[in-house]
Amino acid sequence: MTNDKSDNWLEIGKIVSPQGLSGELRVYPVSDFPERFEVPGKRWLLRSGDTEPQPIELLTGRYISNKNLYVIKLAGVANCDQAEALRGCTLMVPASDRPQLGEDEYHVLDLIGLEVFMQVSGELVGTVVDIIPAGNDLLEVKFHESFAGDKKQKTVLIPFVEAIAPVVDLKSNRIEITPPPGLLEINN
């Protein structure tokens, strides 16, 4: 067994602040699955400075859409001081707890590190270094040296839509793209 907690745990959100006086907490979600915050049950809490998350019971949760936050209630957190003590903690679930995905769905974390190729020429464009959540997620791709040449720009944002990234092959660690003209033109 490795000690690398990222293999065993998925971060689902960060506690940003108390909400009100009754121990409710505001959580900034990093998970696309609302049930992680809305369905009561066991979650895990990683306090700053700890290496192992501790189990905690989620009682209720609701989404505040204009703030992209969830407000949750945890067992044993009954007032503002107890809530304040959890500021900055991370909410986790076991990695084995990933929701089952449909055929064309991906976990964002699975995309980071994939190599990006031009579908037509097979040329290596670069590697996915980040995912920018937007209306359509954007893949931030770091250019491979052979592709970027001596240009100043090191990364490009590619809309993660089927028309532009028709092939995502997690098993062989690659994404094939058919970018429209100009998308990879690099601004010097």
Coordinates of N, CA and C in Angstrom, one line a residue:
M1 N 0.9 -1.2 0.0 CA 0.0 0.0 0.0 C 0.9 1.3 0.0
T2 N 0.5 2.2 -0.8 CA 1.3 3.4 -0.8 C 0.7 4.4 0.2
N3 N 1.4 5.3 0.7 CA 0.9 6.3 1.6 C 0.3 7.5 0.9
D4 N 0.4 7.4 -0.4 CA -0.1 8.6 -1.2 C -1.6 8.7 -1.1
K5 N -2.0 9.7 -0.3 CA -3.4 9.7 0.1 C -4.3 10.1 -1.2
S6 N -3.7 10.7 -2.2 CA -4.5 11.0 -3.4 C -5.0 9.8 -4.1
D7 N -4.3 8.7 -3.9 CA -4.8 7.4 -4.5 C -6.0 6.9 -3.8
N8 N -6.1 7.1 -2.5 CA -7.2 6.5 -1.7 C -8.3 7.5 -1.5
W9 N -8.1 8.8 -1.6 CA -9.1 9.7 -1.3 C -9.4 10.7 -2.5
L10 N -10.6 11.1 -2.6 CA -10.9 12.2 -3.6 C -11.4 13.4 -2.8
E11 N -10.8 14.5 -3.1 CA -11.3 15.7 -2.5 C -12.6 16.1 -3.1
I12 N -13.6 16.4 -2.4 CA -14.9 16.8 -3.0 C -15.2 18.3 -2.7
G13 N -14.5 18.9 -1.7 CA -14.8 20.3 -1.4 C -13.9 20.9 -0.3
K14 N -14.0 22.2 -0.2 CA -13.2 22.8 0.8 C -14.1 23.7 1.6
I15 N -14.0 23.6 3.0 CA -14.8 24.4 3.9 C -14.2 25.8 3.9
V16 N -15.0 26.7 3.4 CA -14.5 28.1 3.4 C -14.9 29.0 4.6
S17 N -16.0 28.8 5.2 CA -16.4 29.6 6.3 C -17.6 29.1 7.0
P18 N -17.9 29.5 8.2 CA -19.2 29.2 8.8 C -20.3 29.9 8.1
Q19 N -21.5 29.4 8.2 CA -22.7 30.1 7.7 C -23.7 30.2 8.8
G20 N -23.9 31.4 9.2 CA -24.9 31.6 10.3 C -24.3 31.2 11.6
L21 N -25.2 31.0 12.6 CA -24.7 30.8 14.0 C -24.9 29.4 14.5
S22 N -25.6 28.5 13.6 CA -26.0 27.2 14.1 C -25.0 26.1 13.7
G23 N -23.8 26.5 13.3 CA -22.8 25.4 13.0 C -22.8 25.0 11.5
E24 N -23.6 25.7 10.7 CA -23.6 25.3 9.3 C -22.3 25.8 8.6
L25 N -21.9 25.2 7.5 CA -20.6 25.5 6.9 C -20.8 25.7 5.4
R26 N -20.1 26.7 4.9 CA -20.0 26.9 3.5 C -18.9 26.1 2.9
V27 N -19.2 25.4 1.8 CA -18.3 24.5 1.2 C -18.1 24.9 -0.3
Y28 N -16.9 25.1 -0.8 CA -16.7 25.3 -2.2 C -16.4 24.0 -2.8
P29 N -17.3 23.5 -3.8 CA -17.2 22.2 -4.3 C -16.2 22.0 -5.4
V30 N -15.5 20.9 -5.4 CA -14.6 20.6 -6.5 C -15.1 19.3 -7.1
S31 N -16.3 18.9 -6.8 CA -16.9 17.7 -7.4 C -18.1 18.1 -8.2
D32 N -18.3 17.4 -9.3 CA -19.5 17.7 -10.1 C -20.7 17.0 -9.7
F33 N -20.6 16.3 -8.6 CA -21.8 15.4 -8.2 C -22.5 16.0 -7.0
P34 N -23.6 16.7 -7.2 CA -24.3 17.3 -6.1 C -24.6 16.4 -4.9
E35 N -24.8 15.1 -5.2 CA -25.2 14.2 -4.1 C -24.1 14.1 -3.0
R36 N -22.9 14.5 -3.4 CA -21.8 14.5 -2.4 C -22.1 15.4 -1.2
F37 N -22.9 16.5 -1.5 CA -23.2 17.5 -0.5 C -24.6 17.5 0.0
E38 N -25.5 16.8 -0.8 CA -26.9 16.9 -0.5 C -27.5 15.6 0.2
V39 N -26.8 14.5 -0.1 CA -27.3 13.2 0.5 C -26.7 12.9 1.8
P40 N -27.5 12.8 2.9 CA -26.9 12.6 4.2 C -26.1 11.3 4.2
G41 N -25.1 11.2 5.1 CA -24.3 10.0 5.2 C -22.9 10.4 5.6
K42 N -22.0 9.3 5.5 CA -20.7 9.5 6.0 C -19.8 10.2 4.9
R43 N -19.0 11.2 5.4 CA -18.0 11.8 4.6 C -16.7 11.8 5.4
W44 N -15.6 12.3 4.9 CA -14.4 12.3 5.6 C -13.9 13.7 5.6
L45 N -13.3 14.1 6.7 CA -12.8 15.5 6.9 C -11.3 15.5 7.1
L46 N -10.6 16.2 6.3 CA -9.1 16.3 6.5 C -8.8 17.7 7.0
R47 N -8.3 17.7 8.3 CA -8.0 18.9 8.9 C -6.6 19.3 8.5
S48 N -6.3 20.6 8.4 CA -5.0 21.1 8.0 C -4.0 20.5 9.0
G49 N -2.9 20.0 8.5 CA -1.9 19.5 9.3 C -2.0 18.0 9.6
D50 N -3.2 17.4 9.3 CA -3.4 16.0 9.5 C -3.0 15.3 8.1
T51 N -2.7 14.0 8.3 CA -2.5 13.3 7.0 C -3.6 12.3 6.7
E52 N -4.4 11.9 7.7 CA -5.5 11.0 7.5 C -6.8 11.7 7.7
P53 N -7.7 11.6 6.8 CA -9.1 12.2 7.1 C -9.8 11.4 8.1
Q54 N -10.7 12.1 8.8 CA -11.5 11.5 9.9 C -13.0 11.4 9.4
P55 N -13.6 10.3 9.7 CA -15.0 10.2 9.3 C -15.9 11.2 10.0
I56 N -16.9 11.7 9.3 CA -17.8 12.7 9.9 C -19.2 12.5 9.2
E57 N -20.2 12.8 9.9 CA -21.6 12.6 9.3 C -22.1 13.8 8.7
L58 N -22.5 13.7 7.4 CA -23.2 14.9 6.8 C -24.7 14.7 7.1
L59 N -25.3 15.8 7.6 CA -26.7 15.7 8.0 C -27.6 16.3 6.9
T60 N -27.3 17.5 6.4 CA -28.0 18.1 5.4 C -27.1 18.9 4.5
G61 N -27.6 19.3 3.3 CA -26.8 20.2 2.5 C -27.7 20.8 1.4
R62 N -27.4 22.0 1.0 CA -28.2 22.7 0.0 C -27.2 23.5 -0.9
Y63 N -27.6 23.7 -2.1 CA -26.8 24.5 -3.0 C -27.2 25.9 -3.1
I64 N -26.2 26.8 -3.1 CA -26.5 28.2 -3.3 C -26.0 28.6 -4.7
S65 N -26.9 28.7 -5.7 CA -26.4 28.7 -7.0 C -25.7 30.0 -7.4
N66 N -26.1 31.1 -6.9 CA -25.5 32.3 -7.3 C -24.1 32.5 -6.7
K67 N -23.7 31.6 -5.7 CA -22.4 31.7 -5.2 C -21.6 30.5 -5.5
N68 N -22.2 29.5 -6.2 CA -21.5 28.2 -6.4 C -20.9 27.6 -5.1
L69 N -21.8 27.6 -4.1 CA -21.4 27.0 -2.8 C -22.4 26.1 -2.4
Y70 N -22.0 25.2 -1.5 CA -23.0 24.4 -0.8 C -23.0 24.8 0.7
V71 N -24.1 24.8 1.3 CA -24.2 25.0 2.8 C -24.5 23.7 3.4
I72 N -23.6 23.2 4.3 CA -23.9 21.8 4.8 C -23.9 21.9 6.3
K73 N -24.5 20.8 6.9 CA -24.6 20.7 8.3 C -23.9 19.4 8.7
L74 N -22.9 19.4 9.5 CA -22.2 18.2 9.9 C -22.6 17.8 11.4
A75 N -22.6 16.5 11.7 CA -22.9 16.1 13.0 C -21.8 16.6 14.0
G76 N -22.3 17.1 15.1 CA -21.3 17.5 16.1 C -20.8 18.9 16.0
V77 N -21.3 19.6 14.9 CA -20.9 21.0 14.7 C -22.2 21.8 14.9
A78 N -22.3 22.4 16.2 CA -23.5 22.9 16.6 C -23.5 24.5 16.7
N79 N -22.4 25.1 16.6 CA -22.3 26.5 16.8 C -21.2 27.1 15.9
C80 N -21.2 28.4 15.9 CA -20.3 29.1 15.0 C -18.8 28.8 15.4
D81 N -18.5 28.7 16.6 CA -17.1 28.5 17.0 C -16.6 27.1 16.5
Q82 N -17.5 26.1 16.6 CA -17.1 24.8 16.1 C -17.0 24.8 14.6
A83 N -17.8 25.6 14.0 CA -17.8 25.7 12.5 C -16.5 26.4 12.1
E84 N -16.2 27.5 12.9 CA -15.0 28.3 12.6 C -13.7 27.4 12.6
A85 N -13.7 26.4 13.6 CA -12.6 25.6 13.7 C -12.3 24.7 12.5
L86 N -13.3 24.6 11.7 CA -13.2 23.7 10.5 C -12.9 24.5 9.2
R87 N -12.7 25.8 9.3 CA -12.4 26.6 8.2 C -11.1 26.1 7.5
G88 N -11.1 25.9 6.2 CA -9.9 25.5 5.5 C -9.8 24.0 5.5
C89 N -10.6 23.2 6.2 CA -10.6 21.8 6.1 C -11.1 21.3 4.7
T90 N -10.7 20.1 4.4 CA -11.1 19.5 3.1 C -12.0 18.4 3.3
L91 N -13.1 18.3 2.5 CA -14.0 17.2 2.6 C -13.6 16.2 1.5
M92 N -13.6 14.9 2.0 CA -13.1 13.9 1.1 C -14.1 12.7 1.1
V93 N -13.9 11.9 0.0 CA -14.6 10.6 0.0 C -13.6 9.6 -0.4
P94 N -13.8 8.3 -0.1 CA -12.8 7.3 -0.6 C -12.8 7.3 -2.1
A95 N -11.7 7.0 -2.7 CA -11.6 7.0 -4.2 C -12.5 5.9 -4.7
S96 N -12.7 4.9 -4.0 CA -13.6 3.8 -4.5 C -15.0 4.2 -4.5
D97 N -15.3 5.4 -4.0 CA -16.7 5.9 -4.0 C -17.0 6.8 -5.2
R98 N -16.2 6.7 -6.2 CA -16.6 7.5 -7.4 C -17.9 7.0 -8.0
P99 N -18.8 8.0 -8.3 CA -20.0 7.6 -9.0 C -19.6 6.9 -10.3
Q100 N -20.5 5.9 -10.7 CA -20.3 5.3 -12.0 C -20.5 6.3 -13.1
L101 N -19.7 6.3 -14.1 CA -19.8 7.3 -15.1 C -20.4 6.6 -16.4
G102 N -21.2 7.5 -17.1 CA -21.6 7.0 -18.4 C -20.5 6.9 -19.4
E103 N -20.7 6.5 -20.6 CA -19.7 6.2 -21.5 C -18.9 7.4 -21.9
D104 N -19.5 8.6 -22.0 CA -18.8 9.8 -22.4 C -18.5 10.7 -21.3
E105 N -18.5 10.2 -20.1 CA -18.2 11.1 -19.0 C -16.8 10.7 -18.4
Y106 N -16.2 11.8 -17.9 CA -14.8 11.5 -17.4 C -14.7 12.2 -16.1
H107 N -13.9 11.7 -15.2 CA -13.5 12.4 -14.0 C -12.4 13.4 -14.5
V108 N -12.6 14.6 -14.1 CA -11.6 15.7 -14.4 C -10.2 15.3 -14.1
L109 N -10.0 14.7 -12.9 CA -8.7 14.3 -12.5 C -8.1 13.3 -13.5
D110 N -8.9 12.5 -14.2 CA -8.4 11.5 -15.1 C -7.8 12.1 -16.3
L111 N -8.2 13.3 -16.6 CA -7.7 14.0 -17.9 C -6.4 14.6 -17.7
I112 N -6.0 15.0 -16.5 CA -4.8 15.7 -16.3 C -3.6 14.7 -16.5
G113 N -2.7 15.1 -17.3 CA -1.5 14.2 -17.6 C -1.7 13.5 -19.0
L114 N -2.9 13.5 -19.6 CA -3.1 12.9 -20.8 C -2.3 13.6 -21.9
E115 N -1.8 12.9 -22.9 CA -1.1 13.5 -24.0 C -2.1 13.9 -25.1
V116 N -1.9 15.0 -25.7 CA -2.9 15.5 -26.7 C -2.2 15.4 -28.1
F117 N -2.9 14.8 -29.0 CA -2.4 14.6 -30.4 C -3.4 15.2 -31.4
M118 N -2.8 15.7 -32.5 CA -3.7 16.1 -33.6 C -4.2 14.8 -34.2
Q119 N -5.5 14.7 -34.4 CA -6.1 13.5 -34.9 C -5.7 13.2 -36.3
V120 N -5.6 14.2 -37.1 CA -5.3 14.0 -38.5 C -3.8 13.6 -38.7
S121 N -2.9 14.4 -38.2 CA -1.5 14.2 -38.4 C -0.8 13.3 -37.4
G122 N -1.5 13.1 -36.3 CA -0.9 12.3 -35.2 C 0.2 13.0 -34.5
E123 N 0.4 14.3 -34.8 CA 1.4 15.1 -34.1 C 1.1 15.3 -32.7
L124 N 2.1 15.2 -31.8 CA 2.0 15.4 -30.4 C 1.9 16.9 -30.1
V125 N 0.8 17.4 -29.6 CA 0.6 18.8 -29.3 C 1.2 19.1 -27.9
G126 N 0.9 18.3 -26.9 CA 1.3 18.6 -25.6 C 0.6 17.7 -24.6
T127 N 0.6 18.2 -23.3 CA 0.0 17.4 -22.2 C -1.0 18.3 -21.5
V128 N -2.1 17.6 -21.1 CA -3.1 18.4 -20.3 C -2.5 18.6 -18.9
V129 N -2.5 19.9 -18.5 CA -1.9 20.3 -17.2 C -3.0 20.7 -16.2
D130 N -4.2 21.1 -16.8 CA -5.2 21.6 -15.9 C -6.6 21.6 -16.6
I131 N -7.6 21.7 -15.8 CA -9.0 21.8 -16.4 C -9.6 23.0 -15.8
I132 N -10.0 23.9 -16.7 CA -10.6 25.1 -16.3 C -12.2 25.0 -16.4
P133 N -12.9 25.0 -15.2 CA -14.3 24.8 -15.3 C -14.9 26.0 -15.9
A134 N -15.7 25.9 -17.0 CA -16.4 27.0 -17.6 C -17.7 26.4 -18.1
G135 N -18.5 27.1 -18.9 CA -19.7 26.6 -19.5 C -19.4 25.2 -20.1
N136 N -18.4 25.2 -21.0 CA -17.7 24.0 -21.4 C -16.4 24.0 -20.7
D137 N -16.0 22.8 -20.1 CA -14.7 22.8 -19.5 C -13.6 23.1 -20.6
L138 N -12.5 23.7 -20.1 CA -11.4 24.0 -21.0 C -10.2 23.1 -20.6
L139 N -9.6 22.5 -21.5 CA -8.4 21.8 -21.2 C -7.2 22.7 -21.3
E140 N -6.4 22.9 -20.3 CA -5.2 23.7 -20.5 C -4.1 22.7 -20.9
V141 N -3.5 22.9 -22.1 CA -2.6 22.0 -22.6 C -1.2 22.7 -22.7
K142 N -0.2 22.1 -22.1 CA 1.1 22.6 -22.2 C 1.8 22.0 -23.4
F143 N 2.3 22.9 -24.3 CA 2.8 22.5 -25.6 C 4.0 21.6 -25.4
H144 N 4.1 20.6 -26.2 CA 5.4 19.8 -26.2 C 6.4 20.7 -26.9
E145 N 7.7 20.5 -26.5 CA 8.7 21.3 -27.1 C 8.7 21.3 -28.6
S146 N 8.5 20.1 -29.2 CA 8.6 20.0 -30.6 C 7.5 20.8 -31.3
F147 N 6.4 21.0 -30.6 CA 5.2 21.7 -31.2 C 5.3 23.2 -31.0
A148 N 5.8 23.6 -29.8 CA 5.8 25.0 -29.5 C 7.0 25.7 -30.2
G149 N 8.1 24.9 -30.5 CA 9.3 25.5 -31.1 C 9.8 26.6 -30.2
D150 N 10.1 27.7 -30.7 CA 10.7 28.8 -29.9 C 9.7 29.8 -29.5
K151 N 8.4 29.5 -29.6 CA 7.4 30.5 -29.3 C 7.3 30.8 -27.8
K152 N 6.9 31.9 -27.5 CA 6.9 32.3 -26.1 C 5.7 31.6 -25.3
Q153 N 4.6 31.5 -26.0 CA 3.4 30.9 -25.3 C 3.7 29.5 -25.0
K154 N 3.4 29.1 -23.8 CA 3.7 27.7 -23.4 C 2.5 26.8 -23.3
T155 N 1.3 27.4 -23.2 CA 0.1 26.6 -23.0 C -1.0 27.1 -23.9
V156 N -2.1 26.3 -24.1 CA -3.2 26.8 -24.9 C -4.5 26.2 -24.2
L157 N -5.6 26.9 -24.3 CA -6.8 26.4 -23.8 C -7.7 25.8 -24.9
I158 N -8.1 24.6 -24.7 CA -8.9 23.9 -25.8 C -10.2 23.5 -25.2
P159 N -11.3 24.0 -25.8 CA -12.6 23.6 -25.3 C -12.8 22.1 -25.3
F160 N -13.2 21.6 -24.2 CA -13.4 20.1 -24.1 C -14.8 19.8 -24.5
V161 N -15.0 19.8 -25.8 CA -16.3 19.4 -26.5 C -16.0 18.4 -27.5
E162 N -17.0 17.6 -27.8 CA -16.8 16.5 -28.7 C -16.3 16.9 -30.1
A163 N -16.7 18.1 -30.6 CA -16.3 18.5 -31.9 C -14.8 18.7 -32.0
I164 N -14.2 19.2 -30.9 CA -12.8 19.5 -30.9 C -12.0 18.4 -30.3
A165 N -12.5 17.7 -29.3 CA -11.7 16.5 -28.7 C -12.6 15.3 -28.9
P166 N -12.6 14.7 -30.1 CA -13.5 13.6 -30.3 C -13.1 12.3 -29.7
V167 N -11.8 12.2 -29.4 CA -11.3 10.9 -28.9 C -10.6 11.1 -27.6
V168 N -11.1 10.5 -26.5 CA -10.5 10.5 -25.2 C -10.3 9.0 -24.9
D169 N -9.0 8.6 -24.8 CA -8.7 7.2 -24.6 C -7.8 7.1 -23.3
L170 N -8.5 6.9 -22.2 CA -7.8 6.9 -20.9 C -6.9 5.7 -20.9
K171 N -7.2 4.6 -21.5 CA -6.3 3.4 -21.4 C -5.0 3.7 -22.0
S172 N -5.0 4.4 -23.2 CA -3.7 4.7 -23.8 C -3.2 6.1 -23.5
N173 N -3.9 6.7 -22.6 CA -3.4 8.0 -22.0 C -3.3 9.1 -23.1
R174 N -4.4 9.1 -24.0 CA -4.3 10.1 -25.0 C -5.6 10.8 -25.3
I175 N -5.6 12.0 -25.8 CA -6.7 12.7 -26.3 C -6.4 13.1 -27.7
E176 N -7.3 12.9 -28.7 CA -7.1 13.3 -30.0 C -7.9 14.5 -30.3
I177 N -7.4 15.6 -30.9 CA -8.1 16.8 -31.1 C -8.2 17.1 -32.6
T178 N -9.3 17.8 -33.0 CA -9.5 18.3 -34.3 C -9.8 19.8 -34.2
P179 N -8.8 20.6 -33.8 CA -9.1 22.0 -33.5 C -9.5 22.7 -34.8
P180 N -10.4 23.7 -34.6 CA -10.7 24.6 -35.8 C -9.5 25.4 -36.1
P181 N -9.3 25.9 -37.3 CA -8.2 26.7 -37.7 C -8.0 27.9 -36.7
G182 N -6.8 28.1 -36.3 CA -6.6 29.3 -35.5 C -6.5 29.0 -34.0
L183 N -7.1 27.8 -33.6 CA -7.2 27.6 -32.2 C -5.8 27.4 -31.6
L184 N -4.9 26.7 -32.3 CA -3.6 26.5 -31.7 C -2.6 27.5 -32.2
E185 N -3.1 28.5 -33.0 CA -2.2 29.6 -33.4 C -1.7 30.3 -32.2
I186 N -0.4 30.4 -32.1 CA 0.2 30.9 -30.8 C 0.4 32.4 -31.0
N187 N -0.1 33.1 -29.9 CA 0.2 34.6 -30.0 C 1.6 34.8 -29.5
N188 N 2.4 35.4 -30.3 CA 3.7 35.7 -29.9 C 3.7 37.1 -29.3

